[in-house]
Structure formats: C-alpha cells, structure tokens
Tab-separated table of C-alpha atoms in Angstrom:
chain	number	residue	atom	x	y	z
A	866	UNK	CA	47.931	144.475	27.987
A	867	UNK	CA	49.380	141.107	29.017
A	868	UNK	CA	50.564	140.357	32.585
A	869	UNK	CA	48.398	142.819	34.314
A	870	UNK	CA	47.015	142.305	37.793
A	871	UNK	CA	43.236	142.562	38.218
A	872	UNK	CA	41.355	143.557	41.294
A	873	UNK	CA	37.574	143.722	41.832
A	874	UNK	CA	36.204	144.723	45.096
A	875	UNK	CA	32.510	144.068	45.646
A	876	UNK	CA	30.974	146.168	48.423
A	877	UNK	CA	29.466	144.085	51.229
A	878	UNK	CA	30.776	140.861	49.883
A	879	UNK	CA	31.794	138.383	52.479
A	880	UNK	CA	34.112	136.304	50.210
A	881	UNK	CA	37.319	137.246	48.449
A	882	UNK	CA	39.410	135.056	46.292
A	883	UNK	CA	43.184	135.715	45.605
A	884	UNK	CA	45.164	134.271	42.721
A	885	UNK	CA	48.882	133.817	43.043
A	886	UNK	CA	51.098	132.844	40.088
A	887	UNK	CA	54.350	131.026	39.993
A	888	UNK	CA	57.999	131.952	39.605
A	889	UNK	CA	58.524	134.238	36.489
A	890	UNK	CA	54.820	133.852	35.988
A	891	UNK	CA	51.879	135.905	35.208
A	892	UNK	CA	48.279	136.647	36.369
A	893	UNK	CA	47.273	135.514	32.817
A	894	UNK	CA	47.827	131.961	34.112
A	895	UNK	CA	44.298	132.183	35.608
A	896	UNK	CA	42.573	133.644	32.477
A	897	UNK	CA	40.525	130.457	32.081
A	898	UNK	CA	39.275	130.523	35.735
A	899	UNK	CA	38.592	134.094	36.404
A	900	UNK	CA	35.276	134.299	34.525
A	901	UNK	CA	34.030	131.367	36.647
A	902	UNK	CA	34.412	133.337	39.944
A	903	UNK	CA	30.953	134.203	41.332
A	904	UNK	CA	30.015	137.854	40.547
A	905	UNK	CA	29.333	138.667	44.201
A	906	UNK	CA	32.905	137.737	45.213
A	907	UNK	CA	35.801	140.054	45.422
A	908	UNK	CA	38.855	139.125	43.362
A	909	UNK	CA	42.503	139.928	43.622
A	910	UNK	CA	44.723	138.409	40.777
A	911	UNK	CA	48.225	139.386	41.761
A	912	UNK	CA	51.488	140.105	39.974
A	913	UNK	CA	54.422	139.565	42.399
A	914	UNK	CA	57.257	142.042	42.819
A	915	UNK	CA	59.901	141.805	40.132
A	916	UNK	CA	57.540	140.217	37.616
A	917	UNK	CA	56.127	141.879	34.569
A	918	UNK	CA	59.405	143.751	33.920
A	919	UNK	CA	62.956	143.110	32.982
A	920	UNK	CA	65.454	140.260	33.720
A	921	UNK	CA	67.244	142.623	36.187
A	922	UNK	CA	63.971	143.534	37.912
A	923	UNK	CA	63.386	139.723	38.602
A	924	UNK	CA	66.918	139.313	39.740
A	925	UNK	CA	66.577	142.145	42.328
A	926	UNK	CA	63.482	140.733	43.763
A	927	UNK	CA	63.294	137.748	46.337
A	928	UNK	CA	61.200	135.099	47.736
A	929	UNK	CA	60.865	137.107	50.964
A	930	UNK	CA	59.484	140.037	48.999
A	931	UNK	CA	56.925	137.792	47.141
A	932	UNK	CA	55.817	136.156	50.363
A	933	UNK	CA	55.470	139.466	52.168
A	934	UNK	CA	53.460	140.957	49.287
A	935	UNK	CA	51.017	138.026	49.229
A	936	UNK	CA	50.559	138.356	53.012
A	937	UNK	CA	49.782	142.177	52.751
A	938	UNK	CA	47.166	141.596	50.115
A	939	UNK	CA	45.583	138.850	51.993
A	940	UNK	CA	45.620	141.020	55.162
A	941	UNK	CA	43.992	143.931	53.368
A	942	UNK	CA	41.187	141.628	52.055
A	943	UNK	CA	40.670	139.811	55.394
A	944	UNK	CA	40.051	143.177	57.012
A	945	UNK	CA	36.858	143.520	55.031
A	946	UNK	CA	35.857	139.982	54.071
A	947	UNK	CA	34.743	137.151	56.308
A	948	UNK	CA	36.223	134.477	54.120
A	949	UNK	CA	39.397	134.220	51.955
A	950	UNK	CA	39.945	131.593	49.322
A	951	UNK	CA	43.356	131.199	47.697
A	952	UNK	CA	44.220	129.905	44.325
A	953	UNK	CA	47.895	129.138	43.305
A	954	UNK	CA	49.821	127.808	40.407
A	955	UNK	CA	53.193	126.289	40.995
A	956	UNK	CA	55.309	128.448	43.384
A	957	UNK	CA	52.102	130.271	44.143
A	958	UNK	CA	50.642	127.191	45.939
A	959	UNK	CA	53.470	127.419	48.393
A	960	UNK	CA	52.498	130.901	49.354
A	961	UNK	CA	48.791	129.782	49.575
A	962	UNK	CA	49.838	126.997	52.044
A	963	UNK	CA	51.792	129.657	54.019
A	964	UNK	CA	48.685	131.846	54.253
A	965	UNK	CA	46.519	128.969	55.304
A	966	UNK	CA	48.811	128.357	58.219
A	967	UNK	CA	49.228	132.052	59.041
A	968	UNK	CA	45.467	132.862	59.006
A	969	UNK	CA	43.571	129.537	59.621
A	970	UNK	CA	40.363	131.215	60.593
A	971	UNK	CA	40.161	133.566	57.616
A	972	UNK	CA	41.498	131.294	54.807
A	973	UNK	CA	38.668	128.792	54.190
A	974	UNK	CA	39.723	126.990	51.101
A	975	UNK	CA	42.627	126.243	48.818
A	976	UNK	CA	42.741	125.464	45.115
A	977	UNK	CA	46.278	124.429	44.153
A	978	UNK	CA	47.576	123.799	40.669
A	979	UNK	CA	50.760	122.069	39.815
A	980	UNK	CA	52.028	122.305	43.291
A	981	UNK	CA	55.876	121.767	43.356
A	982	UNK	CA	56.193	119.979	46.640
A	983	UNK	CA	58.682	117.769	44.845
A	984	UNK	CA	60.501	119.282	41.939
A	985	UNK	CA	61.552	117.157	39.070
A	986	UNK	CA	62.905	118.813	35.933
A	987	UNK	CA	62.691	116.946	32.642
A	988	UNK	CA	64.829	117.750	29.549
A	989	UNK	CA	61.765	119.495	27.937
A	990	UNK	CA	61.602	121.872	30.885
A	991	UNK	CA	65.282	123.048	30.264
A	992	UNK	CA	64.537	123.433	26.547
A	993	UNK	CA	61.447	125.463	27.295
A	994	UNK	CA	63.285	127.638	29.818
A	995	UNK	CA	65.857	128.513	27.196
A	996	UNK	CA	63.242	129.330	24.655
A	997	UNK	CA	61.517	131.557	27.091
A	998	UNK	CA	64.707	133.209	28.140
A	999	UNK	CA	65.732	134.092	24.559
A	1000	UNK	CA	62.112	134.902	23.312
A	1001	UNK	CA	62.114	131.969	20.905
A	1002	UNK	CA	58.626	131.075	19.642
A	1003	UNK	CA	57.989	127.287	20.427
A	1004	UNK	CA	56.887	124.834	17.978
A	1005	UNK	CA	54.524	122.971	20.124
A	1006	UNK	CA	51.476	124.114	22.077
A	1007	UNK	CA	53.176	123.244	25.351
A	1008	UNK	CA	56.141	125.408	24.375
A	1009	UNK	CA	54.012	128.334	23.323
A	1010	UNK	CA	52.135	128.008	26.638
A	1011	UNK	CA	55.420	128.130	28.499
A	1012	UNK	CA	56.326	131.276	26.757
A	1013	UNK	CA	53.019	132.929	27.313
A	1014	UNK	CA	53.226	132.081	31.026
A	1015	UNK	CA	56.454	134.073	31.597
A	1016	UNK	CA	55.972	137.818	32.378
A	1017	UNK	CA	59.684	138.623	32.193
A	1018	UNK	CA	60.967	140.529	29.248
A	1019	UNK	CA	63.670	138.583	27.556
A	1020	UNK	CA	67.316	139.748	27.165
A	1021	UNK	CA	70.222	138.473	25.184
A	1022	UNK	CA	72.631	139.673	27.828
A	1023	UNK	CA	73.375	136.309	29.309
A	1024	UNK	CA	75.129	137.659	32.404
A	1025	UNK	CA	71.811	139.188	33.566
A	1026	UNK	CA	70.378	135.759	34.094
A	1027	UNK	CA	72.981	134.932	36.659
A	1028	UNK	CA	70.924	136.881	39.086
A	1029	UNK	CA	68.170	134.270	38.667
A	1030	UNK	CA	70.146	131.503	40.431
A	1031	UNK	CA	69.373	132.774	43.955
A	1032	UNK	CA	65.707	133.061	43.201
A	1033	UNK	CA	65.562	129.422	41.994
A	1034	UNK	CA	67.594	128.209	44.928
A	1035	UNK	CA	64.949	129.921	47.146
A	1036	UNK	CA	62.266	128.035	45.239
A	1037	UNK	CA	63.928	124.683	46.017
A	1038	UNK	CA	64.141	125.672	49.680
A	1039	UNK	CA	60.544	126.671	49.709
A	1040	UNK	CA	59.550	123.409	48.109
A	1041	UNK	CA	61.335	121.479	50.903
A	1042	UNK	CA	59.749	123.653	53.579
A	1043	UNK	CA	56.299	123.185	51.932
A	1044	UNK	CA	56.577	119.479	52.397
A	1045	UNK	CA	56.957	119.958	56.140
A	1046	UNK	CA	54.245	122.621	56.321
A	1047	UNK	CA	51.620	120.629	54.379
A	1048	UNK	CA	51.164	118.195	57.254
A	1049	UNK	CA	50.000	121.164	59.559
A	1050	UNK	CA	47.304	122.448	57.085
A	1051	UNK	CA	43.751	122.014	58.215
A	1052	UNK	CA	42.207	124.117	55.406
A	1053	UNK	CA	40.044	122.165	52.899
A	1054	UNK	CA	42.009	121.777	49.714
A	1055	UNK	CA	41.486	120.962	46.088
A	1056	UNK	CA	44.744	120.037	44.336
A	1057	UNK	CA	45.034	119.673	40.445
A	1058	UNK	CA	48.246	118.070	39.261
A	1059	UNK	CA	49.327	117.365	35.629
A	1060	UNK	CA	50.289	113.889	34.579
A	1061	UNK	CA	52.991	115.163	32.275
A	1062	UNK	CA	54.303	118.127	34.251
A	1063	UNK	CA	57.869	118.936	33.120
A	1064	UNK	CA	58.823	120.631	36.309
A	1065	UNK	CA	56.938	118.863	39.162
A	1066	UNK	CA	57.603	115.349	40.201
A	1067	UNK	CA	54.701	112.942	40.524
A	1068	UNK	CA	55.882	112.457	44.047
A	1069	UNK	CA	54.203	115.829	44.793
A	1070	UNK	CA	50.985	113.866	44.957
A	1071	UNK	CA	52.338	111.817	47.880
A	1072	UNK	CA	53.221	114.949	49.710
A	1073	UNK	CA	49.859	116.474	49.155
A	1074	UNK	CA	48.183	113.340	50.468
A	1075	UNK	CA	49.250	114.467	53.962
A	1076	UNK	CA	46.470	117.114	53.820
A	1077	UNK	CA	43.529	115.850	55.998
A	1078	UNK	CA	40.843	117.234	53.785
A	1079	UNK	CA	42.125	116.915	50.204
A	1080	UNK	CA	40.511	116.413	46.803
A	1081	UNK	CA	43.242	115.501	44.436
A	1082	UNK	CA	42.754	115.418	40.713
A	1083	UNK	CA	45.290	114.345	37.931
A	1084	UNK	CA	44.799	115.848	34.509
A	1085	UNK	CA	45.851	113.073	32.166
A	1086	UNK	CA	47.065	115.131	29.211
A	1087	UNK	CA	48.282	118.346	30.919
A	1088	UNK	CA	51.770	119.886	31.400
A	1089	UNK	CA	53.081	122.493	33.837
A	1090	UNK	CA	51.726	125.453	31.937
A	1091	UNK	CA	49.681	123.857	29.239
A	1092	UNK	CA	46.124	122.519	29.680
A	1093	UNK	CA	45.023	121.124	26.378
A	1094	UNK	CA	41.380	121.041	25.125
A	1095	UNK	CA	40.963	117.605	26.502
A	1096	UNK	CA	41.753	118.705	30.013
A	1097	UNK	CA	40.758	122.368	30.245
A	1098	UNK	CA	37.000	121.672	30.789
A	1099	UNK	CA	37.925	119.307	33.632
A	1100	UNK	CA	40.077	121.992	35.278
A	1101	UNK	CA	37.267	124.458	34.940
A	1102	UNK	CA	34.765	122.120	36.327
A	1103	UNK	CA	37.009	121.270	39.388
A	1104	UNK	CA	37.172	125.106	39.864
A	1105	UNK	CA	33.433	125.582	39.581
A	1106	UNK	CA	32.889	122.733	42.195
A	1107	UNK	CA	35.378	124.304	44.422
A	1108	UNK	CA	33.624	127.796	44.247
A	1109	UNK	CA	30.234	126.150	44.792
A	1110	UNK	CA	31.264	124.945	48.186
A	1111	UNK	CA	31.468	128.507	49.412
A	1112	UNK	CA	28.435	130.124	47.543
C-alpha cells in the first residue's frame, strides 16, 4: 500500500536515520533513498498526523501536532541510539532544523531536500495543486510526480479544502521562523535544492548559506517533487556520500 510509514529497528545499532516528508506529503517521497541506508542503521520513515487520510483529517491536524510528533519519534530513537541523522523534504526540512537545535548533541547530520526557507509559488505549482486536489491525472512527469507525492484522499466537496488555509498559513510562518533559526544550526548539513522548483524560491539557497558547515547542491533539471532520470543518480550519490560520513 502507498503512503505507509516504515520503521526498522536494528538491535545494538548506534545510528538511526529519520525521514520527514512535507505538507500533504508521503513517506513514499524517500523511496529512492531508503534502499541506500546502511543495513546496520535503524530507520524511521514517518507519516505525519493528518496525512494518509481524508481532506478533513488534514484540516483537523496542525503544525504543532506535526512538530510534536517528529520530536517524540526522535526522542524515542535517541534513547537507544548514539547518533540521529535527519532527512527532510520541503516542510520536513524545517522540522529537521528544529530538532538539530533542540538536540544538538544527538542530531549529528542533516540531509535537506527542497528546503522552503523562501517560498515562491509559480503558476505551475497552482495548476498542480488543483490537479492533486481533484485527483486529475497529470499530463507531464512533473505533474504525475506531484500527484503521487500527496497522501491526502481527494474530495469534490470544495468547502472541505477551506480547512487547509490555516495549515498553509502555518507553513509560511514556519518558513519565516526557519530563516532565523538556520543561523543557529551547528549540525553538518547537506542541502539539495532543485533548479526548477515550482514552490521554493531560489533565494532559499542564500538563507541556507548561513549554515556554517553546509554542502549545497543544485539539481539542474529537477522540480519540487520530480527528480528526472538526469538528476536522480546525482541525488542518490549525494545521499550515499552523506551516509558514508557516518559509517
């Protein structure tokens, strides 16, 4: 089944890696990276509260619930593992930044994808959002990737989507807060941004540059959800290199 969390606890492992998806997102976003995680590491690929269900389920959740859930999962792993590594996509990167500041001794590395420290919506992003909301199959690979990256069951009851407005306002607020927090992060970080991201401004790279120990990569053909064949091997290699630092 799609949009399912995945947990693997390795007895006596000293390293755990946590994957955190973005808003309306899915654990499936990391399907190309999970097989690359060393076999002797514990893994927790999360699905946030309110995700994987209905439009109403998402509306009734909140940023505070998502942030609390991530913290609880990280706390549980840090109780039994010496090192925690965090991987985030989009909004998930903001939670990874939170955790690196909350537990600077335990969180040893960040791998951030499409970090929305500056949000910049293109027309194509709005088109994709409408297609996803109404379950319309996209004509392009990028549109199909955006649809596959949403874990929310679609609804034709338009009023139900009004409950999403507060969630996205919370995202904008979290993005702004992240720009202030990033200057305090001491954790080594690999950031991978997409040249043609429909939802994240290129100015996010400037915000990320405040990190004292940053490796920044730009994927030249990628979008917010779509990593085409030209770029996917690069993303995977960046992730392998990230993991290799902690083996």
